Amino acid sequence: IQEDVALYPAALYYAESTAAEKLVKLTKVSGKNIHVTKEEIQQIGRLNGTKYAAEQIQAVLTTCSSNVMILTGGPGTGKTTTVNAIIQVLKKHGMKIHCAAPTGKAAKRMSEVTHVQAQTIHKLLEVKSDKEYGFKFGRNEKNPLEGDALIIDESSMIDMQLLYAILKAVPVSMKLIFVGDIDQLPSVGCGNVLHEMINSKVIPVVKL
């Protein structure tokens, strides 16, 4: 076998290639871009008693001008504060936001710190029992999510099959924000998704 040849289970290869195509497509769609100024963001910070760092302001600006983006950084770098700023700006502009995380514990924590009801990704995608395949998602390209933005926390835990399911359910008009630390818990399933998305240099990334 040649060193540059990879062997994939067919389903995993299809999930990865299709997910990559959808992500590229999302980066090229204008979606629901919002015009915001640094002063507007700083004003929100003052109301919260917080002074945002330059990188945090850039994260909000990138979210508003992009259809898909990644917010990353280690523990204590201000990801939660930045997510709250993003939520407040999007809400101010009338956007309906979904918040989700890979596990129930992470979703509960997200709800507590953002004051927005968060769900597990599986619940958001309306997972259903399927006798033949084990389970399937009720939300997909034929029945996409409704709303204007989806923020996913602890994105390092997302595997390739779950990313594929998320992207099938996200319409091109919806903003998609991945939040996570590549040095935290990796996915249990196949795929180092967050790391590879960052390394692709295709998706806008803000590192705190």
mmCIF file with all atom_site columns, C-alpha atoms in Angstrom:
data_model
loop_
_atom_site.group_PDB
_atom_site.id
_atom_site.type_symbol
_atom_site.label_atom_id
_atom_site.label_alt_id
_atom_site.label_comp_id
_atom_site.label_asym_id
_atom_site.label_entity_id
_atom_site.label_seq_id
_atom_site.pdbx_PDB_ins_code
_atom_site.Cartn_x
_atom_site.Cartn_y
_atom_site.Cartn_z
_atom_site.occupancy
_atom_site.B_iso_or_equiv
_atom_site.pdbx_formal_charge
_atom_site.auth_seq_id
_atom_site.auth_comp_id
_atom_site.auth_asym_id
_atom_site.auth_atom_id
_atom_site.pdbx_PDB_model_num
ATOM 1   C CA . ILE A 1 1   ? 0.000   0.000  0.000  1.00 0.00 ? 1   ILE A CA 1
ATOM 2   C CA . GLN A 1 2   ? 1.353   3.426  -0.887 1.00 0.00 ? 2   GLN A CA 1
ATOM 3   C CA . GLU A 1 3   ? 2.064   5.710  2.041  1.00 0.00 ? 3   GLU A CA 1
ATOM 4   C CA . ASP A 1 4   ? -0.181  8.487  0.705  1.00 0.00 ? 4   ASP A CA 1
ATOM 5   C CA . VAL A 1 5   ? -3.213  6.226  0.247  1.00 0.00 ? 5   VAL A CA 1
ATOM 6   C CA . ALA A 1 6   ? -5.862  6.177  2.971  1.00 0.00 ? 6   ALA A CA 1
ATOM 7   C CA . LEU A 1 7   ? -8.438  3.454  3.439  1.00 0.00 ? 7   LEU A CA 1
ATOM 8   C CA . TYR A 1 8   ? -11.860 4.578  4.655  1.00 0.00 ? 8   TYR A CA 1
ATOM 9   C CA . PRO A 1 9   ? -15.123 2.858  5.508  1.00 0.00 ? 9   PRO A CA 1
ATOM 10  C CA . ALA A 1 10  ? -17.402 4.149  2.758  1.00 0.00 ? 10  ALA A CA 1
ATOM 11  C CA . ALA A 1 11  ? -19.826 5.861  5.159  1.00 0.00 ? 11  ALA A CA 1
ATOM 12  C CA . LEU A 1 12  ? -17.024 7.724  6.940  1.00 0.00 ? 12  LEU A CA 1
ATOM 13  C CA . TYR A 1 13  ? -15.427 8.844  3.673  1.00 0.00 ? 13  TYR A CA 1
ATOM 14  C CA . TYR A 1 14  ? -18.757 10.151 2.443  1.00 0.00 ? 14  TYR A CA 1
ATOM 15  C CA . ALA A 1 15  ? -19.385 11.972 5.736  1.00 0.00 ? 15  ALA A CA 1
ATOM 16  C CA . GLU A 1 16  ? -15.956 13.638 5.686  1.00 0.00 ? 16  GLU A CA 1
ATOM 17  C CA . SER A 1 17  ? -15.988 14.680 2.037  1.00 0.00 ? 17  SER A CA 1
ATOM 18  C CA . THR A 1 18  ? -19.572 15.945 2.197  1.00 0.00 ? 18  THR A CA 1
ATOM 19  C CA . ALA A 1 19  ? -18.929 17.849 5.434  1.00 0.00 ? 19  ALA A CA 1
ATOM 20  C CA . ALA A 1 20  ? -15.858 19.490 3.915  1.00 0.00 ? 20  ALA A CA 1
ATOM 21  C CA . GLU A 1 21  ? -17.844 20.574 0.860  1.00 0.00 ? 21  GLU A CA 1
ATOM 22  C CA . LYS A 1 22  ? -20.610 22.040 3.050  1.00 0.00 ? 22  LYS A CA 1
ATOM 23  C CA . LEU A 1 23  ? -18.131 23.969 5.198  1.00 0.00 ? 23  LEU A CA 1
ATOM 24  C CA . VAL A 1 24  ? -16.492 25.475 2.141  1.00 0.00 ? 24  VAL A CA 1
ATOM 25  C CA . LYS A 1 25  ? -19.925 26.391 0.810  1.00 0.00 ? 25  LYS A CA 1
ATOM 26  C CA . LEU A 1 26  ? -20.837 28.089 4.097  1.00 0.00 ? 26  LEU A CA 1
ATOM 27  C CA . THR A 1 27  ? -17.683 30.221 3.995  1.00 0.00 ? 27  THR A CA 1
ATOM 28  C CA . LYS A 1 28  ? -18.667 31.532 0.578  1.00 0.00 ? 28  LYS A CA 1
ATOM 29  C CA . VAL A 1 29  ? -22.271 32.441 1.414  1.00 0.00 ? 29  VAL A CA 1
ATOM 30  C CA . SER A 1 30  ? -22.945 35.912 2.784  1.00 0.00 ? 30  SER A CA 1
ATOM 31  C CA . GLY A 1 31  ? -25.788 34.632 4.959  1.00 0.00 ? 31  GLY A CA 1
ATOM 32  C CA . LYS A 1 32  ? -27.181 37.036 7.517  1.00 0.00 ? 32  LYS A CA 1
ATOM 33  C CA . ASN A 1 33  ? -24.271 39.371 7.998  1.00 0.00 ? 33  ASN A CA 1
ATOM 34  C CA . ILE A 1 34  ? -24.603 42.126 10.577 1.00 0.00 ? 34  ILE A CA 1
ATOM 35  C CA . HIS A 1 35  ? -22.905 45.488 10.588 1.00 0.00 ? 35  HIS A CA 1
ATOM 36  C CA . VAL A 1 36  ? -21.532 46.254 14.025 1.00 0.00 ? 36  VAL A CA 1
ATOM 37  C CA . THR A 1 37  ? -18.863 48.621 15.258 1.00 0.00 ? 37  THR A CA 1
ATOM 38  C CA . LYS A 1 38  ? -16.184 48.177 17.900 1.00 0.00 ? 38  LYS A CA 1
ATOM 39  C CA . GLU A 1 39  ? -17.868 50.925 19.906 1.00 0.00 ? 39  GLU A CA 1
ATOM 40  C CA . GLU A 1 40  ? -21.150 49.010 19.902 1.00 0.00 ? 40  GLU A CA 1
ATOM 41  C CA . ILE A 1 41  ? -19.355 45.938 21.255 1.00 0.00 ? 41  ILE A CA 1
ATOM 42  C CA . GLN A 1 42  ? -17.465 47.959 23.854 1.00 0.00 ? 42  GLN A CA 1
ATOM 43  C CA . GLN A 1 43  ? -20.746 49.520 24.978 1.00 0.00 ? 43  GLN A CA 1
ATOM 44  C CA . ILE A 1 44  ? -22.143 46.056 25.649 1.00 0.00 ? 44  ILE A CA 1
ATOM 45  C CA . GLY A 1 45  ? -19.013 45.323 27.646 1.00 0.00 ? 45  GLY A CA 1
ATOM 46  C CA . ARG A 1 46  ? -19.454 48.452 29.737 1.00 0.00 ? 46  ARG A CA 1
ATOM 47  C CA . LEU A 1 47  ? -23.042 47.465 30.507 1.00 0.00 ? 47  LEU A CA 1
ATOM 48  C CA . ASN A 1 48  ? -21.725 44.090 31.682 1.00 0.00 ? 48  ASN A CA 1
ATOM 49  C CA . GLY A 1 49  ? -18.872 45.623 33.637 1.00 0.00 ? 49  GLY A CA 1
ATOM 50  C CA . THR A 1 50  ? -16.391 44.007 31.271 1.00 0.00 ? 50  THR A CA 1
ATOM 51  C CA . LYS A 1 51  ? -13.620 45.441 29.122 1.00 0.00 ? 51  LYS A CA 1
ATOM 52  C CA . TYR A 1 52  ? -13.157 43.201 26.109 1.00 0.00 ? 52  TYR A CA 1
ATOM 53  C CA . ALA A 1 53  ? -9.693  42.429 24.819 1.00 0.00 ? 53  ALA A CA 1
ATOM 54  C CA . ALA A 1 54  ? -8.918  43.137 21.159 1.00 0.00 ? 54  ALA A CA 1
ATOM 55  C CA . GLU A 1 55  ? -9.208  39.427 20.294 1.00 0.00 ? 55  GLU A CA 1
ATOM 56  C CA . GLN A 1 56  ? -12.630 39.201 21.922 1.00 0.00 ? 56  GLN A CA 1
ATOM 57  C CA . ILE A 1 57  ? -13.884 42.185 19.938 1.00 0.00 ? 57  ILE A CA 1
ATOM 58  C CA . GLN A 1 58  ? -12.452 40.600 16.782 1.00 0.00 ? 58  GLN A CA 1
ATOM 59  C CA . ALA A 1 59  ? -14.336 37.384 17.549 1.00 0.00 ? 59  ALA A CA 1
ATOM 60  C CA . VAL A 1 60  ? -17.638 39.272 17.686 1.00 0.00 ? 60  VAL A CA 1
ATOM 61  C CA . LEU A 1 61  ? -16.844 41.165 14.474 1.00 0.00 ? 61  LEU A CA 1
ATOM 62  C CA . THR A 1 62  ? -15.874 37.930 12.714 1.00 0.00 ? 62  THR A CA 1
ATOM 63  C CA . THR A 1 63  ? -19.098 36.257 13.823 1.00 0.00 ? 63  THR A CA 1
ATOM 64  C CA . CYS A 1 64  ? -21.138 39.146 12.466 1.00 0.00 ? 64  CYS A CA 1
ATOM 65  C CA . SER A 1 65  ? -19.363 39.208 9.101  1.00 0.00 ? 65  SER A CA 1
ATOM 66  C CA . SER A 1 66  ? -19.004 35.443 8.533  1.00 0.00 ? 66  SER A CA 1
ATOM 67  C CA . ASN A 1 67  ? -21.381 32.569 8.030  1.00 0.00 ? 67  ASN A CA 1
ATOM 68  C CA . VAL A 1 68  ? -19.130 30.106 9.861  1.00 0.00 ? 68  VAL A CA 1
ATOM 69  C CA . MET A 1 69  ? -16.301 30.730 12.318 1.00 0.00 ? 69  MET A CA 1
ATOM 70  C CA . ILE A 1 70  ? -14.247 29.100 15.056 1.00 0.00 ? 70  ILE A CA 1
ATOM 71  C CA . LEU A 1 71  ? -13.516 30.591 18.480 1.00 0.00 ? 71  LEU A CA 1
ATOM 72  C CA . THR A 1 72  ? -10.674 28.799 20.231 1.00 0.00 ? 72  THR A CA 1
ATOM 73  C CA . GLY A 1 73  ? -8.310  29.253 23.142 1.00 0.00 ? 73  GLY A CA 1
ATOM 74  C CA . GLY A 1 74  ? -7.149  27.555 26.292 1.00 0.00 ? 74  GLY A CA 1
ATOM 75  C CA . PRO A 1 75  ? -8.763  27.589 29.735 1.00 0.00 ? 75  PRO A CA 1
ATOM 76  C CA . GLY A 1 76  ? -9.196  31.047 31.225 1.00 0.00 ? 76  GLY A CA 1
ATOM 77  C CA . THR A 1 77  ? -8.684  32.929 27.964 1.00 0.00 ? 77  THR A CA 1
ATOM 78  C CA . GLY A 1 78  ? -12.209 34.370 27.929 1.00 0.00 ? 78  GLY A CA 1
ATOM 79  C CA . LYS A 1 79  ? -14.150 32.106 25.568 1.00 0.00 ? 79  LYS A CA 1
ATOM 80  C CA . THR A 1 80  ? -17.279 32.180 27.730 1.00 0.00 ? 80  THR A CA 1
ATOM 81  C CA . THR A 1 81  ? -17.199 35.973 28.069 1.00 0.00 ? 81  THR A CA 1
ATOM 82  C CA . THR A 1 82  ? -16.756 36.242 24.318 1.00 0.00 ? 82  THR A CA 1
ATOM 83  C CA . VAL A 1 83  ? -19.639 33.862 23.610 1.00 0.00 ? 83  VAL A CA 1
ATOM 84  C CA . ASN A 1 84  ? -21.859 35.976 25.850 1.00 0.00 ? 84  ASN A CA 1
ATOM 85  C CA . ALA A 1 85  ? -20.852 39.084 23.901 1.00 0.00 ? 85  ALA A CA 1
ATOM 86  C CA . ILE A 1 86  ? -21.637 37.311 20.621 1.00 0.00 ? 86  ILE A CA 1
ATOM 87  C CA . ILE A 1 87  ? -25.048 36.246 21.914 1.00 0.00 ? 87  ILE A CA 1
ATOM 88  C CA . GLN A 1 88  ? -25.905 39.755 23.107 1.00 0.00 ? 88  GLN A CA 1
ATOM 89  C CA . VAL A 1 89  ? -24.923 41.338 19.788 1.00 0.00 ? 89  VAL A CA 1
ATOM 90  C CA . LEU A 1 90  ? -26.843 38.766 17.731 1.00 0.00 ? 90  LEU A CA 1
ATOM 91  C CA . LYS A 1 91  ? -29.902 39.139 19.946 1.00 0.00 ? 91  LYS A CA 1
ATOM 92  C CA . LYS A 1 92  ? -29.699 42.919 19.703 1.00 0.00 ? 92  LYS A CA 1
ATOM 93  C CA . HIS A 1 93  ? -30.002 42.523 15.945 1.00 0.00 ? 93  HIS A CA 1
ATOM 94  C CA . GLY A 1 94  ? -33.061 40.299 16.264 1.00 0.00 ? 94  GLY A CA 1
ATOM 95  C CA . MET A 1 95  ? -31.457 36.944 15.658 1.00 0.00 ? 95  MET A CA 1
ATOM 96  C CA . LYS A 1 96  ? -32.814 33.660 17.002 1.00 0.00 ? 96  LYS A CA 1
ATOM 97  C CA . ILE A 1 97  ? -29.957 31.666 18.509 1.00 0.00 ? 97  ILE A CA 1
ATOM 98  C CA . HIS A 1 98  ? -29.515 27.973 19.237 1.00 0.00 ? 98  HIS A CA 1
ATOM 99  C CA . CYS A 1 99  ? -26.881 26.878 21.772 1.00 0.00 ? 99  CYS A CA 1
ATOM 100 C CA . ALA A 1 100 ? -25.688 23.291 21.915 1.00 0.00 ? 100 ALA A CA 1
ATOM 101 C CA . ALA A 1 101 ? -22.896 21.066 23.199 1.00 0.00 ? 101 ALA A CA 1
ATOM 102 C CA . PRO A 1 102 ? -21.921 17.405 22.708 1.00 0.00 ? 102 PRO A CA 1
ATOM 103 C CA . THR A 1 103 ? -22.839 16.232 26.220 1.00 0.00 ? 103 THR A CA 1
ATOM 104 C CA . GLY A 1 104 ? -25.582 16.944 28.744 1.00 0.00 ? 104 GLY A CA 1
ATOM 105 C CA . LYS A 1 105 ? -23.060 18.234 31.286 1.00 0.00 ? 105 LYS A CA 1
ATOM 106 C CA . ALA A 1 106 ? -21.536 20.641 28.779 1.00 0.00 ? 106 ALA A CA 1
ATOM 107 C CA . ALA A 1 107 ? -24.993 21.808 27.658 1.00 0.00 ? 107 ALA A CA 1
ATOM 108 C CA . LYS A 1 108 ? -26.027 22.455 31.259 1.00 0.00 ? 108 LYS A CA 1
ATOM 109 C CA . ARG A 1 109 ? -22.858 24.430 31.893 1.00 0.00 ? 109 ARG A CA 1
ATOM 110 C CA . MET A 1 110 ? -23.427 26.427 28.706 1.00 0.00 ? 110 MET A CA 1
ATOM 111 C CA . SER A 1 111 ? -26.955 27.295 29.835 1.00 0.00 ? 111 SER A CA 1
ATOM 112 C CA . GLU A 1 112 ? -25.673 28.475 33.195 1.00 0.00 ? 112 GLU A CA 1
ATOM 113 C CA . VAL A 1 113 ? -22.977 30.769 31.836 1.00 0.00 ? 113 VAL A CA 1
ATOM 114 C CA . THR A 1 114 ? -24.846 32.181 28.818 1.00 0.00 ? 114 THR A CA 1
ATOM 115 C CA . HIS A 1 115 ? -28.363 32.355 30.327 1.00 0.00 ? 115 HIS A CA 1
ATOM 116 C CA . VAL A 1 116 ? -29.589 30.868 27.044 1.00 0.00 ? 116 VAL A CA 1
ATOM 117 C CA . GLN A 1 117 ? -31.203 27.432 27.022 1.00 0.00 ? 117 GLN A CA 1
ATOM 118 C CA . ALA A 1 118 ? -28.655 25.006 25.593 1.00 0.00 ? 118 ALA A CA 1
ATOM 119 C CA . GLN A 1 119 ? -29.298 21.448 24.447 1.00 0.00 ? 119 GLN A CA 1
ATOM 120 C CA . THR A 1 120 ? -27.199 18.470 23.553 1.00 0.00 ? 120 THR A CA 1
ATOM 121 C CA . ILE A 1 121 ? -26.479 18.339 19.848 1.00 0.00 ? 121 ILE A CA 1
ATOM 122 C CA . HIS A 1 122 ? -28.429 15.097 19.596 1.00 0.00 ? 122 HIS A CA 1
ATOM 123 C CA . LYS A 1 123 ? -31.507 16.643 21.182 1.00 0.00 ? 123 LYS A CA 1
ATOM 124 C CA . LEU A 1 124 ? -31.240 19.732 18.972 1.00 0.00 ? 124 LEU A CA 1
ATOM 125 C CA . LEU A 1 125 ? -31.097 17.500 15.906 1.00 0.00 ? 125 LEU A CA 1
ATOM 126 C CA . GLU A 1 126 ? -34.053 15.504 17.235 1.00 0.00 ? 126 GLU A CA 1
ATOM 127 C CA . VAL A 1 127 ? -32.416 12.090 17.418 1.00 0.00 ? 127 VAL A CA 1
ATOM 128 C CA . LYS A 1 128 ? -34.871 9.234  16.923 1.00 0.00 ? 128 LYS A CA 1
ATOM 129 C CA . SER A 1 129 ? -34.692 5.479  17.250 1.00 0.00 ? 129 SER A CA 1
ATOM 130 C CA . ASP A 1 130 ? -34.255 3.603  14.006 1.00 0.00 ? 130 ASP A CA 1
ATOM 131 C CA . LYS A 1 131 ? -34.451 -0.184 14.114 1.00 0.00 ? 131 LYS A CA 1
ATOM 132 C CA . GLU A 1 132 ? -32.246 -0.681 11.066 1.00 0.00 ? 132 GLU A CA 1
ATOM 133 C CA . TYR A 1 133 ? -29.486 1.840  11.839 1.00 0.00 ? 133 TYR A CA 1
ATOM 134 C CA . GLY A 1 134 ? -29.815 2.319  15.596 1.00 0.00 ? 134 GLY A CA 1
ATOM 135 C CA . PHE A 1 135 ? -30.834 5.970  15.406 1.00 0.00 ? 135 PHE A CA 1
ATOM 136 C CA . LYS A 1 136 ? -31.359 8.794  12.970 1.00 0.00 ? 136 LYS A CA 1
ATOM 137 C CA . PHE A 1 137 ? -31.735 12.553 13.195 1.00 0.00 ? 137 PHE A CA 1
ATOM 138 C CA . GLY A 1 138 ? -35.065 14.267 12.624 1.00 0.00 ? 138 GLY A CA 1
ATOM 139 C CA . ARG A 1 139 ? -33.301 17.424 11.525 1.00 0.00 ? 139 ARG A CA 1
ATOM 140 C CA . ASN A 1 140 ? -31.512 17.205 8.185  1.00 0.00 ? 140 ASN A CA 1
ATOM 141 C CA . GLU A 1 141 ? -31.391 18.808 4.734  1.00 0.00 ? 141 GLU A CA 1
ATOM 142 C CA . LYS A 1 142 ? -35.092 18.024 4.235  1.00 0.00 ? 142 LYS A CA 1
ATOM 143 C CA . ASN A 1 143 ? -36.063 19.327 7.676  1.00 0.00 ? 143 ASN A CA 1
ATOM 144 C CA . PRO A 1 144 ? -33.381 21.910 8.591  1.00 0.00 ? 144 PRO A CA 1
ATOM 145 C CA . LEU A 1 145 ? -33.032 23.809 11.816 1.00 0.00 ? 145 LEU A CA 1
ATOM 146 C CA . GLU A 1 146 ? -34.918 27.072 12.085 1.00 0.00 ? 146 GLU A CA 1
ATOM 147 C CA . GLY A 1 147 ? -33.274 30.226 13.355 1.00 0.00 ? 147 GLY A CA 1
ATOM 148 C CA . ASP A 1 148 ? -30.386 32.509 12.564 1.00 0.00 ? 148 ASP A CA 1
ATOM 149 C CA . ALA A 1 149 ? -27.355 31.203 14.447 1.00 0.00 ? 149 ALA A CA 1
ATOM 150 C CA . LEU A 1 150 ? -26.042 28.028 16.065 1.00 0.00 ? 150 LEU A CA 1
ATOM 151 C CA . ILE A 1 151 ? -23.299 28.180 18.695 1.00 0.00 ? 151 ILE A CA 1
ATOM 152 C CA . ILE A 1 152 ? -21.676 24.860 19.608 1.00 0.00 ? 152 ILE A CA 1
ATOM 153 C CA . ASP A 1 153 ? -19.500 24.683 22.719 1.00 0.00 ? 153 ASP A CA 1
ATOM 154 C CA . GLU A 1 154 ? -16.874 22.011 23.513 1.00 0.00 ? 154 GLU A CA 1
ATOM 155 C CA . SER A 1 155 ? -16.439 21.436 19.785 1.00 0.00 ? 155 SER A CA 1
ATOM 156 C CA . SER A 1 156 ? -13.276 19.381 20.312 1.00 0.00 ? 156 SER A CA 1
ATOM 157 C CA . MET A 1 157 ? -15.600 16.505 21.271 1.00 0.00 ? 157 MET A CA 1
ATOM 158 C CA . ILE A 1 158 ? -17.429 16.467 17.930 1.00 0.00 ? 158 ILE A CA 1
ATOM 159 C CA . ASP A 1 159 ? -16.570 13.486 15.732 1.00 0.00 ? 159 ASP A CA 1
ATOM 160 C CA . MET A 1 160 ? -16.886 13.323 11.955 1.00 0.00 ? 160 MET A CA 1
ATOM 161 C CA . GLN A 1 161 ? -20.265 11.599 11.831 1.00 0.00 ? 161 GLN A CA 1
ATOM 162 C CA . LEU A 1 162 ? -21.766 14.137 14.230 1.00 0.00 ? 162 LEU A CA 1
ATOM 163 C CA . LEU A 1 163 ? -20.298 17.058 12.272 1.00 0.00 ? 163 LEU A CA 1
ATOM 164 C CA . TYR A 1 164 ? -21.856 15.589 9.147  1.00 0.00 ? 164 TYR A CA 1
ATOM 165 C CA . ALA A 1 165 ? -25.236 15.409 10.886 1.00 0.00 ? 165 ALA A CA 1
ATOM 166 C CA . ILE A 1 166 ? -24.927 19.004 12.109 1.00 0.00 ? 166 ILE A CA 1
ATOM 167 C CA . LEU A 1 167 ? -24.063 20.329 8.675  1.00 0.00 ? 167 LEU A CA 1
ATOM 168 C CA . LYS A 1 168 ? -26.961 18.490 7.046  1.00 0.00 ? 168 LYS A CA 1
ATOM 169 C CA . ALA A 1 169 ? -29.329 20.260 9.445  1.00 0.00 ? 169 ALA A CA 1
ATOM 170 C CA . VAL A 1 170 ? -27.810 23.744 9.142  1.00 0.00 ? 170 VAL A CA 1
ATOM 171 C CA . PRO A 1 171 ? -29.255 25.859 6.304  1.00 0.00 ? 171 PRO A CA 1
ATOM 172 C CA . VAL A 1 172 ? -26.820 28.121 4.447  1.00 0.00 ? 172 VAL A CA 1
ATOM 173 C CA . SER A 1 173 ? -28.590 31.157 5.896  1.00 0.00 ? 173 SER A CA 1
ATOM 174 C CA . MET A 1 174 ? -27.696 30.164 9.475  1.00 0.00 ? 174 MET A CA 1
ATOM 175 C CA . LYS A 1 175 ? -24.514 31.322 11.186 1.00 0.00 ? 175 LYS A CA 1
ATOM 176 C CA . LEU A 1 176 ? -22.466 28.474 12.640 1.00 0.00 ? 176 LEU A CA 1
ATOM 177 C CA . ILE A 1 177 ? -20.033 29.178 15.477 1.00 0.00 ? 177 ILE A CA 1
ATOM 178 C CA . PHE A 1 178 ? -17.752 26.465 16.833 1.00 0.00 ? 178 PHE A CA 1
ATOM 179 C CA . VAL A 1 179 ? -16.239 27.091 20.272 1.00 0.00 ? 179 VAL A CA 1
ATOM 180 C CA . GLY A 1 180 ? -13.571 24.884 21.761 1.00 0.00 ? 180 GLY A CA 1
ATOM 181 C CA . ASP A 1 181 ? -10.020 24.115 22.809 1.00 0.00 ? 181 ASP A CA 1
ATOM 182 C CA . ILE A 1 182 ? -8.102  21.610 20.679 1.00 0.00 ? 182 ILE A CA 1
ATOM 183 C CA . ASP A 1 183 ? -6.127  20.569 23.777 1.00 0.00 ? 183 ASP A CA 1
ATOM 184 C CA . GLN A 1 184 ? -9.255  19.521 25.673 1.00 0.00 ? 184 GLN A CA 1
ATOM 185 C CA . LEU A 1 185 ? -11.269 16.289 25.445 1.00 0.00 ? 185 LEU A CA 1
ATOM 186 C CA . PRO A 1 186 ? -11.085 14.806 21.925 1.00 0.00 ? 186 PRO A CA 1
ATOM 187 C CA . SER A 1 187 ? -13.947 13.044 20.205 1.00 0.00 ? 187 SER A CA 1
ATOM 188 C CA . VAL A 1 188 ? -14.661 9.432  21.048 1.00 0.00 ? 188 VAL A CA 1
ATOM 189 C CA . GLY A 1 189 ? -15.598 8.631  17.459 1.00 0.00 ? 189 GLY A CA 1
ATOM 190 C CA . CYS A 1 190 ? -13.512 8.972  14.309 1.00 0.00 ? 190 CYS A CA 1
ATOM 191 C CA . GLY A 1 191 ? -12.171 12.346 13.295 1.00 0.00 ? 191 GLY A CA 1
ATOM 192 C CA . ASN A 1 192 ? -10.165 15.130 14.910 1.00 0.00 ? 192 ASN A CA 1
ATOM 193 C CA . VAL A 1 193 ? -12.726 17.600 13.654 1.00 0.00 ? 193 VAL A CA 1
ATOM 194 C CA . LEU A 1 194 ? -11.949 20.888 15.436 1.00 0.00 ? 194 LEU A CA 1
ATOM 195 C CA . HIS A 1 195 ? -8.205  20.523 14.917 1.00 0.00 ? 195 HIS A CA 1
ATOM 196 C CA . GLU A 1 196 ? -8.617  19.773 11.213 1.00 0.00 ? 196 GLU A CA 1
ATOM 197 C CA . MET A 1 197 ? -11.059 22.622 10.644 1.00 0.00 ? 197 MET A CA 1
ATOM 198 C CA . ILE A 1 198 ? -8.581  25.053 12.185 1.00 0.00 ? 198 ILE A CA 1
ATOM 199 C CA . ASN A 1 199 ? -5.646  23.617 10.240 1.00 0.00 ? 199 ASN A CA 1
ATOM 200 C CA . SER A 1 200 ? -7.561  23.842 6.968  1.00 0.00 ? 200 SER A CA 1
ATOM 201 C CA . LYS A 1 201 ? -7.212  27.650 7.072  1.00 0.00 ? 201 LYS A CA 1
ATOM 202 C CA . VAL A 1 202 ? -10.501 27.796 5.165  1.00 0.00 ? 202 VAL A CA 1
ATOM 203 C CA . ILE A 1 203 ? -12.728 28.782 8.099  1.00 0.00 ? 203 ILE A CA 1
ATOM 204 C CA . PRO A 1 204 ? -12.204 32.099 9.921  1.00 0.00 ? 204 PRO A CA 1
ATOM 205 C CA . VAL A 1 205 ? -10.567 31.418 13.295 1.00 0.00 ? 205 VAL A CA 1
ATOM 206 C CA . VAL A 1 206 ? -10.150 33.711 16.284 1.00 0.00 ? 206 VAL A CA 1
ATOM 207 C CA . LYS A 1 207 ? -7.774  32.480 18.979 1.00 0.00 ? 207 LYS A CA 1
ATOM 208 C CA . LEU A 1 208 ? -7.943  34.056 22.425 1.00 0.00 ? 208 LEU A CA 1
#
